[in-house]
Amino acid sequence: MELKLYDTLTKEKRAFQPLDPANVRMYVCGPTVYDFAHIGNARPVIVFDVLFRLLRHRYGADHVTYVRNITDVDDKINDRAARDFPGLPLNESIRKVTAQTERQFHDDVDALGCLRPTVEPRATEHIAEMRAIIEKLIANGNAYVANDHVLFAVDTMPAYGRLAKRSLDEMMAGARVDVAAYKRSEMDFVLWKPSKPGEPSWPSPGGIAVEGRPGWHIECSAMAWKHLGERFDIHGGGIDLVFPHHENEIAQTCCAFHEDRMANVWMHNGFLQVEGEKMSKSLGNFITIRQLLADWPGEVLRLNMLKTHYRSPIDWTLKGLEESSKIIDGWYDVVGEAAAAGPVDAGFLEALCDDLNIPAAIGRLHQVARLSTADAAADARAALKVSAGLLGLLTSSASARKADRLSQARIDEGAVEQLIDARAAARARKDFKESDRIRDELAAMGVVLKDGKGPDGQPLTTWEIA
Ligand code: AMP
Ligand code: ZN
């Protein structure tokens, strides 16, 4: 089955041909670590996690390298560090902020069922590579030193604007670029800039005497180069990164290494929005992953994200979450304790291979779930479990999930079982007042009882979380 991916650069869906099937290489821009990530930030993490899983399925788990960086040098980090740890030297407080935020990010995306990438490079550990690229760009005539800055001269690259599909004039009108007197052209962007006193700083390239720090775009070019080479297969991120971030990454990498492509396929997820507007820190209309995880299992958030095609906008609503929660519950009921054995459902895989048509793939899972009541029930249950696993869903067993939810709801499973036994004993001696009292006590704990008959015809009480 062919895998087709939509390439933002050529605006077409193409058959995916890895440069090296023994090492399929993907880079996705990761978080700037200064605060809790919001659920919009989770979208690229989840979408590209599904692609990572699909690539591992196709090419083998050891034949895919997925790099997602940590941006740990940025003005927002410096501001946060100064605010939160005013008594400490800035460099120390910055390390505290980045270490703590990185930990929070990992906990959050782990809870959303995302695999860790193969490599998670930090920008501050790749300064040497950044300087090396900048020196190449200066030597090639694509960059110049001015006022202790190094700038990329966009008019030296005829293909500049190809990804964004805008002319230089349009980009100039659209971008709020700094108009600095030392720039040769307004559109020239910063590769390196001097650090302010107390800020993190490193020896500068280009013969600049004062220490400085990198611009944002060069960080990704350097980390991608170090871990994936001069040219690789897939580069991803949110649609807001197309311009200027990805356009500038392409300019830096292609001009430094004399390549006509940085990545063969450029993939971008659409926005997660609230009432028609992009969720973002600056608009203040955001909800963190952490806040949502207090109320919803990670899998419900994950499914809710995946119900919409990755290139379309998602409206994040309570109604959507409730619906996703019902779907997950229903699927767990179907799967029961089935093992993840056997092949992935063919229709499901076909949808996934059509530029990650996950909504269609989920539609197919609903069909498979319905088959589980028919003759081939056991096969269908296994197919549902295996296929959903490729989306990072239904990865627990039904019983483990129940235990999880118990611990989340702080319900003591042993105590529940004891109360159920006590109630059964009360019923056996026809003490219905006591048995009703126990039922009410359990209800107050959030436990709902279902009285039925066991396989032996004897009364059997099962229970679940309300
Ligand atoms: P940032 O920390 O803003 O650089 O964002 C990290 C990642 O999240 C980038 O790939 C962004 O494109 C992506 N992102 C940020 N906000 C949203 C949103 N509302 N919807 C989808 N992706 C987003
Ligand atoms: Zn990037």
Coordinates of C-alpha atoms and ligand atoms in Angstrom, one line a residue:
M1 CA 0.0 0.0 0.0
E2 CA 1.4 3.4 -1.0
L3 CA 1.8 6.1 1.6
K4 CA 0.9 9.5 0.3
L5 CA 1.7 12.7 2.1
Y6 CA 0.6 16.3 1.3
D7 CA 3.6 18.6 0.9
T8 CA 3.1 22.2 1.7
L9 CA 6.0 23.3 -0.5
T10 CA 4.6 21.8 -3.7
K11 CA 1.0 21.9 -2.7
E12 CA 0.4 18.3 -3.7
K13 CA -0.2 14.9 -2.3
R14 CA 2.7 12.7 -3.4
A15 CA 3.8 9.1 -2.9
F16 CA 6.3 9.1 -0.1
Q17 CA 9.7 7.8 -1.0
P18 CA 12.2 7.8 1.8
L19 CA 15.8 8.9 0.9
D20 CA 16.9 5.8 2.8
P21 CA 14.2 3.2 3.8
A22 CA 16.6 1.9 6.4
N23 CA 16.6 5.3 8.2
V24 CA 13.5 7.4 7.6
R25 CA 14.2 10.8 9.0
M26 CA 11.7 13.3 10.4
Y27 CA 12.1 16.6 12.2
V28 CA 9.3 18.4 14.0
C29 CA 9.7 21.8 15.8
G30 CA 9.2 21.3 19.5
P31 CA 8.2 23.6 22.4
T32 CA 9.8 26.7 23.7
V33 CA 10.1 25.7 27.4
Y34 CA 8.9 28.6 29.5
D35 CA 5.4 27.6 30.7
F36 CA 2.8 24.8 30.6
A37 CA 1.9 23.8 27.1
H38 CA -1.7 24.5 26.0
I39 CA -3.8 22.0 24.1
G40 CA -3.1 23.8 20.8
N41 CA 0.6 23.0 21.3
A42 CA -0.4 19.3 21.8
R43 CA -1.7 19.2 18.2
P44 CA 1.6 18.8 16.3
V45 CA 2.9 16.5 19.1
I46 CA -0.1 14.1 18.6
V47 CA -0.4 14.4 14.8
F48 CA 3.3 13.7 14.2
D49 CA 3.2 10.9 16.9
V50 CA 0.7 9.2 14.7
L51 CA 2.9 9.7 11.6
F52 CA 5.9 8.4 13.6
R53 CA 3.9 5.3 14.6
L54 CA 2.8 4.7 11.0
L55 CA 6.4 5.1 9.7
R56 CA 7.6 2.6 12.3
H57 CA 4.8 0.2 11.3
R58 CA 5.9 0.5 7.6
Y59 CA 9.7 0.7 7.8
G60 CA 10.3 -1.0 11.2
A61 CA 10.7 0.5 14.6
D62 CA 14.5 0.7 14.3
H63 CA 14.4 2.4 10.9
V64 CA 12.8 5.7 11.7
T65 CA 14.6 8.6 13.4
Y66 CA 12.3 11.2 14.8
V67 CA 13.8 14.4 16.1
R68 CA 11.8 17.0 18.1
N69 CA 13.8 19.8 19.6
I70 CA 13.5 21.7 22.8
T71 CA 14.0 25.4 22.4
D72 CA 15.7 26.5 25.6
V73 CA 17.1 29.9 24.5
D74 CA 14.5 32.6 24.0
D75 CA 13.4 36.0 25.3
K76 CA 10.2 34.5 26.8
I77 CA 12.4 32.1 28.9
N78 CA 14.6 35.0 30.1
D79 CA 11.6 37.0 31.1
R80 CA 10.0 34.1 32.9
A81 CA 13.2 33.3 34.7
A82 CA 13.7 36.9 35.9
R83 CA 10.0 37.0 37.1
D84 CA 10.0 33.7 38.9
F85 CA 13.4 33.6 40.5
P86 CA 14.3 37.3 41.0
G87 CA 17.0 36.4 43.6
L88 CA 19.1 34.1 41.4
P89 CA 21.7 35.0 38.7
L90 CA 19.8 34.9 35.4
N91 CA 21.6 31.9 34.0
E92 CA 20.8 29.8 37.0
S93 CA 17.1 30.8 37.0
I94 CA 16.9 30.1 33.3
R95 CA 18.1 26.6 33.9
K96 CA 15.5 26.1 36.6
V97 CA 12.7 27.4 34.3
T98 CA 13.8 25.2 31.3
A99 CA 14.4 22.0 33.3
Q100 CA 11.0 22.4 35.1
T101 CA 9.1 23.2 31.9
E102 CA 10.7 20.4 30.0
R103 CA 9.6 17.9 32.8
Q104 CA 6.1 19.2 32.7
F105 CA 6.0 18.9 28.9
H106 CA 7.1 15.3 29.0
D107 CA 4.6 14.4 31.7
D108 CA 1.8 16.0 29.7
V109 CA 2.6 14.5 26.3
D110 CA 3.3 11.1 27.9
A111 CA -0.2 11.2 29.4
L112 CA -1.5 12.0 25.9
G113 CA 0.0 8.7 24.8
C114 CA 2.8 10.1 22.7
L115 CA 6.0 8.1 22.1
R116 CA 9.2 9.9 23.0
P117 CA 11.0 11.0 19.8
T118 CA 14.2 9.2 18.9
V119 CA 16.3 12.3 19.7
E120 CA 15.2 15.4 21.7
P121 CA 18.0 17.9 21.2
R122 CA 18.3 21.1 23.2
A123 CA 19.2 24.3 21.4
T124 CA 21.8 25.3 24.0
E125 CA 23.7 22.0 23.3
H126 CA 24.0 22.8 19.6
I127 CA 25.6 26.2 19.6
A128 CA 28.8 24.9 17.8
E129 CA 26.6 23.6 14.9
M130 CA 24.8 26.9 14.7
R131 CA 28.1 28.8 14.5
A132 CA 29.4 26.4 11.9
I133 CA 26.3 27.0 9.7
I134 CA 26.6 30.8 10.2
E135 CA 30.3 30.7 9.1
K136 CA 29.4 28.8 6.0
L137 CA 26.6 31.3 5.2
I138 CA 29.0 34.2 5.6
A139 CA 31.7 32.4 3.4
N140 CA 29.0 31.7 0.8
G141 CA 28.0 35.3 0.7
N142 CA 24.5 34.6 2.1
A143 CA 25.0 36.4 5.4
Y144 CA 26.8 39.5 6.6
V145 CA 27.9 41.0 9.9
A146 CA 26.4 44.4 10.9
N147 CA 26.3 46.0 14.3
D148 CA 27.5 42.8 16.1
H149 CA 24.6 40.9 14.5
V150 CA 24.8 38.3 11.7
L151 CA 22.0 38.7 9.2
F152 CA 20.8 36.5 6.4
A153 CA 20.6 38.4 3.2
V154 CA 17.3 37.2 1.7
D155 CA 17.9 38.7 -1.8
T156 CA 20.9 36.2 -2.2
M157 CA 18.4 33.4 -2.4
P158 CA 16.1 33.4 -5.4
A159 CA 13.9 30.7 -4.0
Y160 CA 13.1 32.6 -0.8
G161 CA 9.4 32.7 -0.3
R162 CA 8.7 29.4 -2.1
L163 CA 7.3 27.7 1.0
A164 CA 5.2 30.6 2.0
K165 CA 4.2 31.2 -1.6
R166 CA 4.7 34.9 -1.2
S167 CA 6.8 37.4 -3.1
L168 CA 9.3 39.5 -1.1
D169 CA 7.0 42.5 -1.3
E170 CA 4.1 40.5 0.1
M171 CA 6.2 39.1 2.9
M172 CA 7.5 42.5 3.8
A173 CA 4.0 43.8 4.1
G174 CA 2.8 40.8 6.1
A175 CA 5.7 40.3 8.5
R176 CA 6.3 42.5 11.4
V177 CA 10.0 42.5 10.8
D178 CA 12.3 44.8 12.7
V179 CA 13.3 47.7 10.7
A180 CA 16.8 48.2 11.9
A181 CA 19.1 50.7 10.2
Y182 CA 22.0 48.2 10.0
K183 CA 20.0 45.8 7.9
R184 CA 20.7 45.8 4.1
S185 CA 17.1 44.9 3.4
E186 CA 14.1 45.0 5.7
M187 CA 13.4 41.3 5.2
D188 CA 16.9 40.1 6.3
F189 CA 16.6 38.1 9.4
V190 CA 18.8 37.5 12.4
L191 CA 21.1 34.5 12.6
W192 CA 23.0 35.8 15.6
K193 CA 22.7 38.8 17.9
P194 CA 24.6 40.3 20.9
S195 CA 23.4 39.2 24.3
K196 CA 22.4 41.8 26.9
P197 CA 24.3 41.8 30.2
G198 CA 23.4 38.8 32.3
E199 CA 21.8 36.9 29.4
P200 CA 23.1 33.6 28.2
S201 CA 25.9 34.2 25.8
W202 CA 28.5 32.4 23.7
P203 CA 31.5 33.4 21.6
S204 CA 30.2 34.9 18.4
P205 CA 30.8 33.8 14.8
G206 CA 31.9 36.1 12.0
G207 CA 34.7 37.6 14.0
I208 CA 32.3 39.6 16.2
A209 CA 34.2 40.6 19.4
V210 CA 31.3 40.6 21.8
E211 CA 29.5 37.4 22.9
G212 CA 26.0 36.7 21.6
R213 CA 23.2 34.2 21.2
P214 CA 21.5 32.6 18.2
G215 CA 18.3 33.6 16.5
W216 CA 15.4 31.2 16.7
H217 CA 15.4 29.9 13.1
I218 CA 19.1 28.9 13.1
E219 CA 18.5 26.6 16.0
C220 CA 16.3 24.2 14.0
S221 CA 18.6 24.2 11.0
A222 CA 21.5 23.3 13.3
M223 CA 19.7 20.5 15.2
A224 CA 18.2 19.0 12.1
W225 CA 21.7 19.0 10.4
K226 CA 23.4 17.4 13.4
H227 CA 20.8 14.6 13.8
L228 CA 19.4 14.1 10.3
G229 CA 22.0 15.4 7.9
E230 CA 21.9 18.1 5.2
R231 CA 18.7 16.8 3.7
F232 CA 16.1 14.5 5.1
D233 CA 12.6 13.2 4.5
I234 CA 9.9 15.0 6.5
H235 CA 9.8 18.3 8.3
G236 CA 6.7 19.2 10.4
G237 CA 5.1 21.7 12.6
G238 CA 2.0 23.9 13.0
I239 CA 0.8 26.0 10.1
D240 CA 1.9 29.2 11.9
L241 CA 5.5 28.1 11.4
V242 CA 5.4 28.2 7.6
F243 CA 6.4 31.8 7.6
P244 CA 8.9 33.0 8.7
H245 CA 10.3 30.1 10.7
H246 CA 10.3 27.3 8.1
E247 CA 11.0 29.6 5.2
N248 CA 14.1 30.8 7.1
E249 CA 15.2 27.3 8.0
I250 CA 15.1 26.4 4.3
A251 CA 17.1 29.5 3.4
Q252 CA 19.8 28.7 6.0
T253 CA 20.1 25.0 5.3
C254 CA 19.9 25.1 1.6
C255 CA 22.3 28.0 1.2
A256 CA 24.8 26.5 3.7
F257 CA 24.9 23.1 2.1
H258 CA 24.1 23.9 -1.5
E259 CA 21.0 21.8 -1.4
D260 CA 17.8 22.6 -3.3
R261 CA 15.7 21.0 -0.6
M262 CA 16.0 20.8 3.1
A263 CA 13.2 18.2 3.6
N264 CA 11.5 16.3 0.8
V265 CA 8.1 16.8 2.4
W266 CA 6.9 19.7 4.5
M267 CA 3.8 18.9 6.6
H268 CA 1.8 21.4 8.7
N269 CA -1.1 20.8 11.1
G270 CA -4.0 23.3 11.2
F271 CA -4.9 25.4 14.2
L272 CA -6.8 24.3 17.2
Q273 CA -9.2 27.1 17.8
V274 CA -11.7 28.4 20.3
E275 CA -14.7 30.1 18.9
G276 CA -13.0 30.6 15.6
E277 CA -9.7 32.0 16.9
K278 CA -6.4 30.3 17.2
M279 CA -5.7 29.1 20.7
S280 CA -2.6 31.0 21.9
K281 CA -0.9 32.3 25.0
S282 CA -0.9 35.8 23.6
L283 CA -4.7 35.9 23.0
G284 CA -5.3 34.4 26.5
N285 CA -7.9 32.0 25.2
F286 CA -5.9 28.9 26.1
I287 CA -6.4 25.9 28.3
T288 CA -3.3 23.9 29.3
I289 CA -2.9 20.2 28.8
R290 CA -2.5 19.9 32.5
Q291 CA -5.8 21.5 33.3
L292 CA -7.6 19.2 30.8
L293 CA -5.9 16.1 32.2
A294 CA -7.4 16.9 35.6
D295 CA -10.9 16.2 34.1
W296 CA -10.3 13.8 31.2
P297 CA -8.2 10.7 30.5
G298 CA -5.4 11.4 28.1
E299 CA -6.9 9.1 25.5
V300 CA -10.1 11.1 25.4
L301 CA -8.1 14.3 24.7
R302 CA -6.1 12.4 22.1
L303 CA -9.1 11.0 20.3
N304 CA -10.7 14.4 20.4
M305 CA -7.7 15.8 18.6
L306 CA -7.6 13.1 16.0
K307 CA -11.3 13.2 15.0
T308 CA -10.5 16.2 12.8
H309 CA -8.2 16.0 9.7
Y310 CA -4.8 17.2 10.7
R311 CA -4.8 20.0 8.1
S312 CA -8.2 21.4 9.0
P313 CA -8.9 23.7 12.0
I314 CA -10.3 22.1 15.1
D315 CA -12.9 23.7 17.3
W316 CA -12.1 22.5 20.8
T317 CA -15.4 22.1 22.6
L318 CA -16.8 20.4 25.7
K319 CA -19.4 18.6 23.5
G320 CA -16.6 17.1 21.4
L321 CA -14.8 15.9 24.5
E322 CA -18.0 14.2 25.8
E323 CA -18.5 12.5 22.5
S324 CA -14.9 11.3 22.4
S325 CA -15.2 10.0 26.0
K326 CA -18.3 7.9 25.0
I327 CA -16.4 6.5 22.0
I328 CA -13.4 5.5 24.1
D329 CA -15.7 3.8 26.7
G330 CA -17.6 2.0 23.9
W331 CA -14.4 0.7 22.3
Y332 CA -13.0 -0.5 25.6
D333 CA -16.3 -2.4 26.2
V334 CA -15.9 -4.0 22.8
V335 CA -12.2 -4.8 23.2
G336 CA -12.4 -6.2 26.7
E337 CA -9.2 -8.1 27.5
A338 CA -8.5 -8.9 23.8
A339 CA -4.8 -9.0 23.0
A340 CA -3.3 -6.7 20.4
A341 CA -2.7 -9.6 18.0
G342 CA -3.1 -10.1 14.3
P343 CA -3.0 -7.6 11.4
V344 CA -4.0 -4.0 11.3
D345 CA -7.4 -3.6 9.6
A346 CA -6.8 -3.0 5.9
G347 CA -9.4 -0.3 5.4
F348 CA -8.1 1.5 8.4
L349 CA -4.5 1.4 7.2
E350 CA -5.5 2.6 3.7
A351 CA -7.2 5.6 5.2
L352 CA -4.1 6.4 7.3
C353 CA -1.8 6.0 4.3
D354 CA -3.9 8.6 2.4
D355 CA -2.1 11.6 3.9
L356 CA -3.1 10.6 7.4
N357 CA -6.8 10.6 6.9
I358 CA -7.4 9.8 10.5
P359 CA -11.1 10.8 10.6
A360 CA -11.7 8.1 7.9
A361 CA -9.5 5.7 9.8
I362 CA -11.6 6.3 12.9
G363 CA -14.8 5.8 10.8
R364 CA -13.4 2.4 9.9
L365 CA -12.7 1.6 13.6
H366 CA -16.4 2.2 14.3
Q367 CA -17.3 -0.3 11.6
V368 CA -14.8 -2.9 13.0
A369 CA -16.3 -2.3 16.5
R370 CA -19.8 -3.1 15.1
L371 CA -18.5 -6.3 13.6
S372 CA -17.4 -7.4 17.1
T373 CA -21.0 -8.4 17.8
A374 CA -21.1 -10.6 14.7
D375 CA -19.6 -14.0 13.9
A376 CA -16.0 -13.0 13.6
A377 CA -16.2 -11.3 17.0
A378 CA -12.8 -12.3 18.4
D379 CA -11.0 -11.3 15.2
A380 CA -12.8 -7.9 15.2
R381 CA -11.9 -7.2 18.8
A382 CA -8.3 -7.9 18.1
A383 CA -8.4 -5.9 14.9
L384 CA -9.9 -3.0 16.8
K385 CA -7.2 -3.2 19.5
V386 CA -4.3 -3.5 17.0
S387 CA -5.5 -0.8 14.7
A388 CA -6.4 1.7 17.4
G389 CA -3.0 1.1 18.8
L390 CA -1.5 2.6 15.7
L391 CA -3.3 5.8 16.6
G392 CA -1.9 5.5 20.2
L393 CA -5.4 4.6 21.5
L394 CA -6.8 1.6 23.5
T395 CA -3.3 0.9 24.6
S396 CA -4.3 -0.2 28.1
S397 CA -6.3 -3.3 28.9
A398 CA -9.9 -2.7 30.0
S399 CA -9.0 -3.7 33.5
A400 CA -5.8 -1.6 33.7
R401 CA -7.8 1.3 32.5
K402 CA -10.4 0.8 35.2
A403 CA -7.6 0.7 37.8
D404 CA -6.2 3.9 36.3
R405 CA -9.5 5.7 36.5
L406 CA -9.9 4.5 40.0
S407 CA -6.6 5.9 41.1
Q408 CA -7.4 9.1 39.3
A409 CA -10.7 9.3 41.0
R410 CA -9.0 8.2 44.2
I411 CA -11.3 5.3 44.7
D412 CA -10.0 2.3 46.7
E413 CA -10.8 -0.7 44.6
G414 CA -10.4 -3.1 47.6
A415 CA -12.8 -1.0 49.6
V416 CA -15.4 -1.1 46.8
E417 CA -15.1 -4.9 46.5
Q418 CA -15.6 -5.2 50.3
L419 CA -18.7 -3.1 50.3
I420 CA -20.1 -5.0 47.4
D421 CA -19.5 -8.3 49.3
A422 CA -21.2 -6.8 52.4
R423 CA -24.1 -5.7 50.3
A424 CA -24.4 -9.2 48.7
A425 CA -24.4 -10.7 52.3
A426 CA -27.1 -8.2 53.4
R427 CA -29.2 -9.1 50.4
A428 CA -28.8 -12.8 51.1
R429 CA -30.2 -12.3 54.6
K430 CA -32.9 -10.0 53.1
D431 CA -31.6 -7.0 55.0
F432 CA -32.6 -4.6 52.2
K433 CA -32.3 -1.5 54.3
E434 CA -28.6 -2.3 54.8
S435 CA -28.1 -3.3 51.2
D436 CA -29.6 0.0 50.0
R437 CA -27.5 2.0 52.4
I438 CA -24.4 0.3 51.0
R439 CA -25.5 1.1 47.4
D440 CA -26.0 4.8 48.4
E441 CA -22.5 4.8 50.1
L442 CA -21.0 3.5 46.9
A443 CA -22.9 6.0 44.8
A444 CA -21.5 8.8 46.9
M445 CA -18.0 7.4 46.0
G446 CA -18.9 7.6 42.4
V447 CA -19.4 3.9 41.9
V448 CA -22.4 2.6 40.0
L449 CA -23.6 -1.0 40.6
K450 CA -25.1 -3.3 38.0
D451 CA -26.9 -6.4 39.3
G452 CA -27.0 -9.3 37.0
K453 CA -26.4 -13.0 36.8
G454 CA -23.0 -14.7 36.4
P455 CA -22.3 -17.6 34.0
D456 CA -23.4 -20.0 36.7
G457 CA -26.8 -18.4 37.0
Q458 CA -26.0 -17.0 40.5
P459 CA -26.5 -13.3 41.2
L460 CA -23.5 -11.2 40.2
T461 CA -22.9 -7.6 40.9
T462 CA -20.4 -5.6 38.6
W463 CA -19.6 -2.0 39.0
E464 CA -18.2 1.0 37.2
I465 CA -17.3 4.6 37.7
A466 CA -20.2 7.0 37.2
Ligands
AMP1 P1 5.2 27.5 20.1 O1 5.5 27.1 21.5 O2 4.2 28.6 20.1 O3 6.4 27.7 19.3 O4 4.4 26.3 19.5 C1 4.9 25.0 19.5 C2 4.1 24.2 18.5 O5 2.7 24.3 18.7 C3 4.4 24.7 17.0 O6 4.5 23.6 16.1 C4 3.1 25.5 16.8 O7 2.9 25.6 15.4 C5 2.1 24.7 17.5 N1 0.9 25.5 17.8 C6 0.8 26.5 18.6 N2 -0.5 27.0 18.8 C7 -1.2 26.1 18.1 C8 -2.7 26.0 17.9 N3 -3.5 26.8 18.4 N4 -3.1 25.0 17.1 C9 -2.2 24.1 16.5 N5 -0.9 24.2 16.7 C10 -0.4 25.2 17.5
ZN2 ZN 11.8 24.9 14.1

